[in-house]
Coordinates of N, CA, C and O in Angstrom, one line a residue:
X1 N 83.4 95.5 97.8 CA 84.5 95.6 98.8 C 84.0 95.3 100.2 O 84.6 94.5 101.0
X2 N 82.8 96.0 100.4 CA 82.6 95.5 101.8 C 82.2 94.2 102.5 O 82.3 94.0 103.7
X3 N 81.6 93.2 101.3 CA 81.3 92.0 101.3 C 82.6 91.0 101.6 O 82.5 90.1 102.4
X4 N 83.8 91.5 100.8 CA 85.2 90.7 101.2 C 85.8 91.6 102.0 O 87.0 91.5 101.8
X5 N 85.6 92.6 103.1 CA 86.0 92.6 103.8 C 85.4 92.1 105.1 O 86.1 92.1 106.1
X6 N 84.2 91.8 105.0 CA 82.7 91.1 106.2 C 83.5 89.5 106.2 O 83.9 88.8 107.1
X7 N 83.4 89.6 104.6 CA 84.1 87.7 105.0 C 85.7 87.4 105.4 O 86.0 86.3 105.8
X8 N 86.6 88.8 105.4 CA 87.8 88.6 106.2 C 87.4 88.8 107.8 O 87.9 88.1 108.7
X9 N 86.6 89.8 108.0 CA 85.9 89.6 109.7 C 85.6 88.3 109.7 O 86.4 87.5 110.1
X10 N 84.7 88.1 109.2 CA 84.1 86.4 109.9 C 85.3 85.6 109.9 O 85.6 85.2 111.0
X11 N 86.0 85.4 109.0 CA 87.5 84.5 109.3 C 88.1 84.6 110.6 O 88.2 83.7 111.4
X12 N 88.6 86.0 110.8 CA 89.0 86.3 112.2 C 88.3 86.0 113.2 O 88.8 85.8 114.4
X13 N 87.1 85.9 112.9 CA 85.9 85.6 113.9 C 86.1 84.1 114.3 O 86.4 83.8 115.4
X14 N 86.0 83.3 113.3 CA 85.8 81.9 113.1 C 87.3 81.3 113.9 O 87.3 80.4 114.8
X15 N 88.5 82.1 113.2 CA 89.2 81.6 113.9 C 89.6 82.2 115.4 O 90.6 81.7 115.7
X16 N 89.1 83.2 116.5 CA 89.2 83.4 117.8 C 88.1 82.5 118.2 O 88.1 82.7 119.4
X17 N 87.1 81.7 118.0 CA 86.1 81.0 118.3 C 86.7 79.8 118.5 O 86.4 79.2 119.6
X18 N 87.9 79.1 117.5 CA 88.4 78.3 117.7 C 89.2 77.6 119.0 O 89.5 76.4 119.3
X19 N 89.2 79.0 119.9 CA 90.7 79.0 120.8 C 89.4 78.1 121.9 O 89.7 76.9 122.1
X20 N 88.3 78.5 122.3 CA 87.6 78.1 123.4 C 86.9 76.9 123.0 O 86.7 76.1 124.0
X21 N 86.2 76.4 121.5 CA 86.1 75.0 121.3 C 86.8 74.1 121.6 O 86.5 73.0 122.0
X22 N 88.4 74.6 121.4 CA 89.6 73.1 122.0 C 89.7 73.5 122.8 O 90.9 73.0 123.0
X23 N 89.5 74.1 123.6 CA 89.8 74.1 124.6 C 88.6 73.5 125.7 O 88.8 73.0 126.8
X24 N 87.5 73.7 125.2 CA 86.1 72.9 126.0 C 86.3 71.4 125.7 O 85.9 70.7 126.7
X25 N 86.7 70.5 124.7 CA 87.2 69.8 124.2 C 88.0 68.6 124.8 O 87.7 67.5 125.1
X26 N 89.4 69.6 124.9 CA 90.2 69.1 125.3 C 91.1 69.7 126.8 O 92.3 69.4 127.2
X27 N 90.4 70.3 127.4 CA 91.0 71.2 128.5 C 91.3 70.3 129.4 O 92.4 70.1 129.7
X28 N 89.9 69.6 130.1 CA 90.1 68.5 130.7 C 91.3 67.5 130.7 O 92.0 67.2 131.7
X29 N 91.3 67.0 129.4 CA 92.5 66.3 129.6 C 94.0 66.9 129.4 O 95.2 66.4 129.5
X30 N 93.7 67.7 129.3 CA 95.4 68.7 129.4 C 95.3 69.0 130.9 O 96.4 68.8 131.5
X31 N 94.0 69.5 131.7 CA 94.3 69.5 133.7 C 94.6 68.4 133.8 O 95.5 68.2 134.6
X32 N 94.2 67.5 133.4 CA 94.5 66.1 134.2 C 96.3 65.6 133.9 O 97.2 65.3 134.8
X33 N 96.3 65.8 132.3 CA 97.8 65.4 132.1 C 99.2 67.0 133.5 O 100.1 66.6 134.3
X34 N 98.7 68.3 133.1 CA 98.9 68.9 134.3 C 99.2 68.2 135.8 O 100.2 67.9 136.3
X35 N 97.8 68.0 136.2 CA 97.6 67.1 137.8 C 98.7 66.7 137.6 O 99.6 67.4 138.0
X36 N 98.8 65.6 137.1 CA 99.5 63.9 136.8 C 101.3 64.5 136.7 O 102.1 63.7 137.1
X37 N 101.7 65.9 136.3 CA 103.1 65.8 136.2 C 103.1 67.1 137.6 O 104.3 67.3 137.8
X38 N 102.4 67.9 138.5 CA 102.4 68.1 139.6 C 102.6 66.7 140.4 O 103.5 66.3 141.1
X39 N 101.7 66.4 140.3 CA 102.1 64.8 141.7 C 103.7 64.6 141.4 O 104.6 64.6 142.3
X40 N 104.0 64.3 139.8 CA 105.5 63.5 139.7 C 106.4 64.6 140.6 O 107.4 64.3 141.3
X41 N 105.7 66.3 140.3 CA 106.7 66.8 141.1 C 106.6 67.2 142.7 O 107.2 68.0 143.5
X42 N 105.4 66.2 142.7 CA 105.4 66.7 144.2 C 104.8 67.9 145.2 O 105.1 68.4 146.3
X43 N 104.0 68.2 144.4 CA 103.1 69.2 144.2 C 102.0 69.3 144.4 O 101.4 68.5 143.6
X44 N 101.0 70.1 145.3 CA 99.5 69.7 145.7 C 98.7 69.9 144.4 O 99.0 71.1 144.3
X45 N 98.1 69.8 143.6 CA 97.5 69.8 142.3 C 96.6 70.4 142.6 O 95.9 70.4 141.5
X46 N 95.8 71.3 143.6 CA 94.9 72.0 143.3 C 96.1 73.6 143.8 O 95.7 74.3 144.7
X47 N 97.1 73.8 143.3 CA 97.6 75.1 143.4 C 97.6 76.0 142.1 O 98.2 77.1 142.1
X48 N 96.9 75.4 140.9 CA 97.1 75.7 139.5 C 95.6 76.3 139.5 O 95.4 77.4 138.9
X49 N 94.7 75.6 140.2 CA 93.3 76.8 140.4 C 93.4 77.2 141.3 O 93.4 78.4 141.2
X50 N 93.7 76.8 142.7 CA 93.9 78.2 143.4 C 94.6 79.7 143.1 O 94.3 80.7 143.6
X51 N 95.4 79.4 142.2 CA 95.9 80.7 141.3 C 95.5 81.2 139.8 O 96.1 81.9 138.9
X52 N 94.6 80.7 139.8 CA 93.9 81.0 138.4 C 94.2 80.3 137.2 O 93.6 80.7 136.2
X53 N 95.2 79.1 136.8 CA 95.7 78.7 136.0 C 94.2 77.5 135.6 O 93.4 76.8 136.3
X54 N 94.3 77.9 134.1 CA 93.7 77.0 133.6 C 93.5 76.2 132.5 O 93.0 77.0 131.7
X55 N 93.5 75.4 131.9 CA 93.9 74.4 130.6 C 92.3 74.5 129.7 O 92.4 74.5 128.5
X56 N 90.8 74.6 130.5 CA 90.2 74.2 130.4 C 89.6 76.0 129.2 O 90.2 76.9 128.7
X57 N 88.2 75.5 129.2 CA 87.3 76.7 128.3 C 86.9 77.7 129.0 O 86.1 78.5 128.5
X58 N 87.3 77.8 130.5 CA 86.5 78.7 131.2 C 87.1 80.1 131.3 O 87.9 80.3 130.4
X59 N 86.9 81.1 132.2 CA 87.0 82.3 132.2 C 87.6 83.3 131.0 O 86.8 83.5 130.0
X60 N 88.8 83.8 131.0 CA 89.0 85.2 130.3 C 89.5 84.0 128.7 O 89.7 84.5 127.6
X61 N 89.5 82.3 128.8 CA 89.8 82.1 127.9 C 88.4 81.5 126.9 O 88.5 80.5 126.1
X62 N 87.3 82.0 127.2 CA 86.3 81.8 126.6 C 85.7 83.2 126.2 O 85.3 83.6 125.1
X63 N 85.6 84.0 127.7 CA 84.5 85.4 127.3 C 85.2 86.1 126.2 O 84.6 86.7 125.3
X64 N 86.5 86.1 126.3 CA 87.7 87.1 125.2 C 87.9 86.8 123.7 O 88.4 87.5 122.9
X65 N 87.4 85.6 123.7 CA 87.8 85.3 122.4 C 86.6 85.5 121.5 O 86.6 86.0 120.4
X66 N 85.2 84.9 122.4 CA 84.0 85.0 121.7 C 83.4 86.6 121.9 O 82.6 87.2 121.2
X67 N 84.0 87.1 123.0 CA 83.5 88.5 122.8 C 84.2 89.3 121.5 O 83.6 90.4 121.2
X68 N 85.2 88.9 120.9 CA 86.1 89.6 120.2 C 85.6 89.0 119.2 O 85.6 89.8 118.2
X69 N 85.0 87.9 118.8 CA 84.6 86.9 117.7 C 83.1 87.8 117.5 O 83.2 88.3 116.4
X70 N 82.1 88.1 118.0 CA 80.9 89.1 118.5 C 80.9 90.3 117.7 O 80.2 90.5 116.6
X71 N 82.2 91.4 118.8 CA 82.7 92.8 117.7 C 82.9 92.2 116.5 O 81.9 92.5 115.8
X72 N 83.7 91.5 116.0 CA 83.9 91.5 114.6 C 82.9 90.7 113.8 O 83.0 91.0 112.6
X73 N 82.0 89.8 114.3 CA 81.0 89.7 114.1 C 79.5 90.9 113.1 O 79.1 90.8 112.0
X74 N 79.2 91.9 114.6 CA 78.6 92.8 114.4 C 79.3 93.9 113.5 O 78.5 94.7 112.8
X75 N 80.6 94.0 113.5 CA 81.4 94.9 112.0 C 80.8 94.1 111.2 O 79.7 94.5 110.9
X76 N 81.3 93.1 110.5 CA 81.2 92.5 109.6 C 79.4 93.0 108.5 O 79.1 93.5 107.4
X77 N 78.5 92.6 109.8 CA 77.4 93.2 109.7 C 77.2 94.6 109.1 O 77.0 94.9 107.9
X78 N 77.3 95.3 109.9 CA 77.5 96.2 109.3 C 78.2 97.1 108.1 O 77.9 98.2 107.8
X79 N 79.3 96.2 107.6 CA 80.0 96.5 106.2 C 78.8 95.9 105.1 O 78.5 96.2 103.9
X80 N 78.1 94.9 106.1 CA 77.2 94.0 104.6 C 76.2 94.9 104.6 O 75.4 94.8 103.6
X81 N 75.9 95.7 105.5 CA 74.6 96.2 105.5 C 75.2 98.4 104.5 O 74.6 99.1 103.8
X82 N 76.3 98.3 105.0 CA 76.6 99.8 103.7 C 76.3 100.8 105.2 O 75.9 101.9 105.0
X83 N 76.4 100.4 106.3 CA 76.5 101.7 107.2 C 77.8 102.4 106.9 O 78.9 101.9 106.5
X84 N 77.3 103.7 107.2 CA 78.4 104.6 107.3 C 79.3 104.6 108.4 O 80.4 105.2 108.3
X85 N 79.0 103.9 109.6 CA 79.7 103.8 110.6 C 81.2 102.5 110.2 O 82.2 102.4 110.8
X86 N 80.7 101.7 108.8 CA 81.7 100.4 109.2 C 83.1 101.0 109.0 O 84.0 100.7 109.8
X87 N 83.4 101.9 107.8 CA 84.9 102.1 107.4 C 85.3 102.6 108.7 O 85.8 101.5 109.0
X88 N 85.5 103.3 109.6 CA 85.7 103.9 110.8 C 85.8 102.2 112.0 O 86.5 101.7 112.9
X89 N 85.4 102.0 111.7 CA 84.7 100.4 112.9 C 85.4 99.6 112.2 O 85.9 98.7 112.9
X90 N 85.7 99.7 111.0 CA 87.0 98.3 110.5 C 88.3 98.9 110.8 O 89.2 98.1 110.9
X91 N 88.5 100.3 110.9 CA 90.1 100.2 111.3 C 90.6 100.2 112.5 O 91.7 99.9 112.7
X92 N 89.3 100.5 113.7 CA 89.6 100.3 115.0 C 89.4 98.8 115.3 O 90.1 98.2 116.1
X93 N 88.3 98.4 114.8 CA 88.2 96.7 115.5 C 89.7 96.0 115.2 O 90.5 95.5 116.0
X94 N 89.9 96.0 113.9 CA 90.7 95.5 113.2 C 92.0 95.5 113.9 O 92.5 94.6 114.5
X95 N 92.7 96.7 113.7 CA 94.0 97.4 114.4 C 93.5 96.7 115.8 O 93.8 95.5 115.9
X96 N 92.9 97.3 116.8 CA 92.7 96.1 117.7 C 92.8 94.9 117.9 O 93.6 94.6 118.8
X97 N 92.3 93.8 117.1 CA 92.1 92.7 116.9 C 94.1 92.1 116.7 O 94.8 91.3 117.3
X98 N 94.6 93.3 115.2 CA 95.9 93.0 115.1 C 97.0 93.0 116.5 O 98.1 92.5 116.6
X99 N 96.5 93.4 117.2 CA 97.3 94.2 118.6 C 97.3 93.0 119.5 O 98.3 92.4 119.9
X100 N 96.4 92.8 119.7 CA 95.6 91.5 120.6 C 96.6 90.4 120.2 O 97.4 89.8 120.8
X101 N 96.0 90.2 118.7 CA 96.6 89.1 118.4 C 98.2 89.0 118.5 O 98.7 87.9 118.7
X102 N 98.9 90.0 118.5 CA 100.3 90.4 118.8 C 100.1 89.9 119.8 O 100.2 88.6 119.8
X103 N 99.7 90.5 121.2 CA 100.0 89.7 122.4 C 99.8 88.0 123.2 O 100.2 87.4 124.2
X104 N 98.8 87.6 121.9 CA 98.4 86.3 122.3 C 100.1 85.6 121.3 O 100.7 84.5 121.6
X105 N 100.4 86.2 120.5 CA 101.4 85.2 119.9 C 102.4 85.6 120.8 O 103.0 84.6 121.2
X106 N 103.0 86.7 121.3 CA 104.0 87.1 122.1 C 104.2 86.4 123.6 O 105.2 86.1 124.3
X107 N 102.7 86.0 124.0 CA 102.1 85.0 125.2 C 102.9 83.5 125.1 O 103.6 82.9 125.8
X108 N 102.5 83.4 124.0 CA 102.5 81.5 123.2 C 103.9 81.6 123.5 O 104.4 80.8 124.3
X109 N 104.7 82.7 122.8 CA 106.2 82.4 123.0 C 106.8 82.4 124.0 O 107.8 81.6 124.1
X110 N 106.5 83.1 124.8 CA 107.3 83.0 126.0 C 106.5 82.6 127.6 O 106.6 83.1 128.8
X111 N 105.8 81.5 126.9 CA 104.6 81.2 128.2 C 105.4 80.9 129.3 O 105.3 81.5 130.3
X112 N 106.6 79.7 129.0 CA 107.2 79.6 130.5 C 107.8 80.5 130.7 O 108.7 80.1 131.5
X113 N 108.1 81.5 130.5 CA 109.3 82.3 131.1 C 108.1 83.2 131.8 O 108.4 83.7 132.9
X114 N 106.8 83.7 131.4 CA 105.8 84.6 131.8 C 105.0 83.9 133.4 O 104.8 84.4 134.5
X115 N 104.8 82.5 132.9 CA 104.3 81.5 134.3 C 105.2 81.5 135.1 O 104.9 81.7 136.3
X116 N 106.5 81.5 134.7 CA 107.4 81.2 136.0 C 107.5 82.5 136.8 O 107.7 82.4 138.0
X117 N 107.4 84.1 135.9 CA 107.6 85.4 136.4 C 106.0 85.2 137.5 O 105.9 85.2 138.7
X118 N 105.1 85.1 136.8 CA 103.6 84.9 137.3 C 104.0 84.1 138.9 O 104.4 84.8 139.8
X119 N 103.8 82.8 139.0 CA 104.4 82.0 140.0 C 104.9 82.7 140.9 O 104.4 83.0 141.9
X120 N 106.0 83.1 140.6 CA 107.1 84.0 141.6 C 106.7 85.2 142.0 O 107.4 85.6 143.0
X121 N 105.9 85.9 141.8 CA 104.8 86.9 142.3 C 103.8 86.5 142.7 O 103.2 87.3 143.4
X122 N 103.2 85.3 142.6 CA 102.2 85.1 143.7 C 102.7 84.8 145.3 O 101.9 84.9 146.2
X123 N 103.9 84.6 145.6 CA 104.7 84.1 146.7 C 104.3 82.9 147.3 O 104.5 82.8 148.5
X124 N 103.7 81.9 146.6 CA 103.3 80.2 147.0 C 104.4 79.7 147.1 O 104.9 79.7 146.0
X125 N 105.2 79.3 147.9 CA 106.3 78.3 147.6 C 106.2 77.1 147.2 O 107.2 76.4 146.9
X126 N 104.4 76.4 146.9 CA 104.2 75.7 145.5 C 105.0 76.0 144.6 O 106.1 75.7 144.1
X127 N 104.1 77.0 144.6 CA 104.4 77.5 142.9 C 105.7 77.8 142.9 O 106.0 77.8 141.7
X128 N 106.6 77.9 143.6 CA 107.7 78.4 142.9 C 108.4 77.3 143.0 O 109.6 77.5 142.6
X129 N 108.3 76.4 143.2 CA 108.8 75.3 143.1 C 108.9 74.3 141.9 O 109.8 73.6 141.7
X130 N 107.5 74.5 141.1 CA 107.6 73.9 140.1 C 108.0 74.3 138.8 O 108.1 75.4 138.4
X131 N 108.3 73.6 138.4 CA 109.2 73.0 137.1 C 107.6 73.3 135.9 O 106.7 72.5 135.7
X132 N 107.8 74.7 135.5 CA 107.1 75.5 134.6 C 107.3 74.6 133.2 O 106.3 74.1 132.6
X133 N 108.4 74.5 132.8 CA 108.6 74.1 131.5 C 108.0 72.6 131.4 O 107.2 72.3 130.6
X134 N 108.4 71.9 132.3 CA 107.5 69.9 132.1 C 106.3 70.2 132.6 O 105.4 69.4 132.5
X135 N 105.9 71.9 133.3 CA 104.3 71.4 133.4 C 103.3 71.7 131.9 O 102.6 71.0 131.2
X136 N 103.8 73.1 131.6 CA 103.4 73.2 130.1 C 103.5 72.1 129.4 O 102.5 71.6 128.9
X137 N 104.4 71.7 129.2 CA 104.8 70.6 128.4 C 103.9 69.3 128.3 O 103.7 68.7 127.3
X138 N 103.5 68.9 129.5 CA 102.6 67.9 130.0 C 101.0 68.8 129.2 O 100.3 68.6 128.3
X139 N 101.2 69.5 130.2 CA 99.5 70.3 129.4 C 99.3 70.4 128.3 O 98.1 70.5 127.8
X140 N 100.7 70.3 127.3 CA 100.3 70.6 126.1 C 100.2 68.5 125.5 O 99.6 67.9 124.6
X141 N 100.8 68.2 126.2 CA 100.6 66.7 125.5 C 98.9 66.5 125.6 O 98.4 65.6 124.8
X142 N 98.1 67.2 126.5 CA 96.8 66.9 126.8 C 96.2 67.1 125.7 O 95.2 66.4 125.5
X143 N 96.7 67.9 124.8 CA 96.2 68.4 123.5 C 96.3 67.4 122.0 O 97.3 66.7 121.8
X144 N 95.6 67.4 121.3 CA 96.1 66.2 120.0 C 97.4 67.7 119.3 O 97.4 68.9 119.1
X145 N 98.3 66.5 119.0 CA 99.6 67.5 117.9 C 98.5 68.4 117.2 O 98.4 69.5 117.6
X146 N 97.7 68.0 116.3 CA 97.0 68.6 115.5 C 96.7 70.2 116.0 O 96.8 71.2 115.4
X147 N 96.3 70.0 117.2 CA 96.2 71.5 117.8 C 97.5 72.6 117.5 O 97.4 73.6 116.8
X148 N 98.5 72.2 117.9 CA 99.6 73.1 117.5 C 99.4 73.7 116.0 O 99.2 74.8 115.5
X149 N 99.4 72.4 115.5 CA 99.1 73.7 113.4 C 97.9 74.1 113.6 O 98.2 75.3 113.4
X150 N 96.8 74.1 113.9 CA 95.5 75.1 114.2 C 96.2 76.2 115.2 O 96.5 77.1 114.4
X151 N 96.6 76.4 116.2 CA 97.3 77.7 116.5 C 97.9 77.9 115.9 O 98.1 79.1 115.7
X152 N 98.5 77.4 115.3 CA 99.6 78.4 114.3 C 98.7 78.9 113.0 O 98.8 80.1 112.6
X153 N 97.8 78.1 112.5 CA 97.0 78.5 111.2 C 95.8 79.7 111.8 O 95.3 80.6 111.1
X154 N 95.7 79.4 113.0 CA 95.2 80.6 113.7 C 95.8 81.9 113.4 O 95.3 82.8 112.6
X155 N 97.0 82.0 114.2 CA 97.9 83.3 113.8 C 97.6 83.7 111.9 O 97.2 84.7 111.3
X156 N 97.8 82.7 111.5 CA 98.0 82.8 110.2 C 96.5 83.3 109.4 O 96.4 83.5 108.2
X157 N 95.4 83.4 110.3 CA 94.4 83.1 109.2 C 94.1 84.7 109.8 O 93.6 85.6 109.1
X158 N 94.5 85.0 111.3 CA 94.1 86.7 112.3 C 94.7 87.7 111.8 O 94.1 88.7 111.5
X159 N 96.6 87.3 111.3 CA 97.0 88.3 110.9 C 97.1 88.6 109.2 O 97.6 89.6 108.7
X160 N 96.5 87.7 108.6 CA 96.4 87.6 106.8 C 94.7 88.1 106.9 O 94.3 89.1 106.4
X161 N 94.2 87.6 107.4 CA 92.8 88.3 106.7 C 92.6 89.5 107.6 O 92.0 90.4 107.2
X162 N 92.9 89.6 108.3 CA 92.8 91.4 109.0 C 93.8 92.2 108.2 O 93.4 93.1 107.7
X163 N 94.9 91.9 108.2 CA 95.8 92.6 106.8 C 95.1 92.8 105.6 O 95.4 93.7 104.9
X164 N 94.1 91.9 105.2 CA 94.2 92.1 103.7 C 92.4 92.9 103.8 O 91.8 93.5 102.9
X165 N 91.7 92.7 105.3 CA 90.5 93.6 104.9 C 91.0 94.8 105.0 O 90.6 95.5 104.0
X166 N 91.8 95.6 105.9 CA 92.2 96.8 106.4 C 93.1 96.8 104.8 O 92.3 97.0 103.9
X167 N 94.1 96.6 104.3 CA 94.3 97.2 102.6 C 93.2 97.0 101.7 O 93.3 97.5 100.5
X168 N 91.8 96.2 102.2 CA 90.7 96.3 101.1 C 90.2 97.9 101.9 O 90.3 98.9 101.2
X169 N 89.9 97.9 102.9 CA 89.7 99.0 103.4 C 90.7 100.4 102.9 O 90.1 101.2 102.1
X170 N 91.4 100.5 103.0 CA 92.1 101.6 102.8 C 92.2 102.0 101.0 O 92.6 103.0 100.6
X171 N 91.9 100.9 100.3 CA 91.6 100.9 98.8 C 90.2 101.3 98.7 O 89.9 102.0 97.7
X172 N 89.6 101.1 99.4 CA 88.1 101.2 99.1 C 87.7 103.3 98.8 O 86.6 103.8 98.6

């Protein structure tokens, strides 16, 4: 049991690792496609890093995913290894991890309506100017289609194997 529950961690693992690969990848060209529909609107293009906005692999969208890829990592380890500490350490990483992942899909859904709330609290009158929905939209063209079913197979692979180690867990 603890072996298939080590290899439902690593899945989860494997897939939060994913989020900062495409995005080192492909980030670039999603700021640039960004830039390019700022100018259309008229817009100084460096107002999306002056406010922290970013397309690319850097800050909280790299350390968070791989640090969280890491913990479940080192659980995993330790389920293969028969510590006594893992049953305890798979329901909190895990429950965690499930929670997290709640907020990253609850993010995806309502990114423009969160950017545009974001924007409007920073008091730029850039920012509040722009047209949230064609700039995502643009950023996300920066991306291959293919990316969209990998986030979605994401969700799918975070919340099915963390479900099914935590009921191997709880059977155990």
């Amino acid at each position: 049991m603890n072996a298939f529950i080590a290899a439902m961690q690593l899945s989860v693992a494997g897939a939060f690792v994913s989020i900062p690969v495409v995005r080192a990848r492909f980030g670039a060209t999603a700021t640039a496609s960004a830039h390019a529909e700022l100018r259309r609107q008229g817009v100084r293009t460096t107002v999306l890093e002056e406010n922290g906005m970013r397309f690319d692999a850097g800050g909280h969208e790299t350390w968070a995913p791989v640090g969280i890829a890491t913990v479940l990592a080192a659980t995993a380890g330790l389920n293969l290894a028969g510590s006594s500490w893992a049953g305890a350490l798979n329901w909190i990483v895990l429950g965690l991890v499930l929670a997290i992942n709640c907020v990253i899909l609850y993010s995806n859904l309502t990114a423009t309506t969160s950017v545009q709330a974001a924007f409007s609290r920073k008091g730029d009158p850039d920012l509040a100017r722009i047209d949230v929905a064609a700039l995502l939209k643009a950023a996300e063209a920066g991306f291959p289609r293919w990316v969209w079913i990998l986030q979605n197979a994401r969700h799918v692979v975070v919340f099915g194997a963390a479900g099914l180690a935590l009921t191997a867990a709880a059977l155990a």
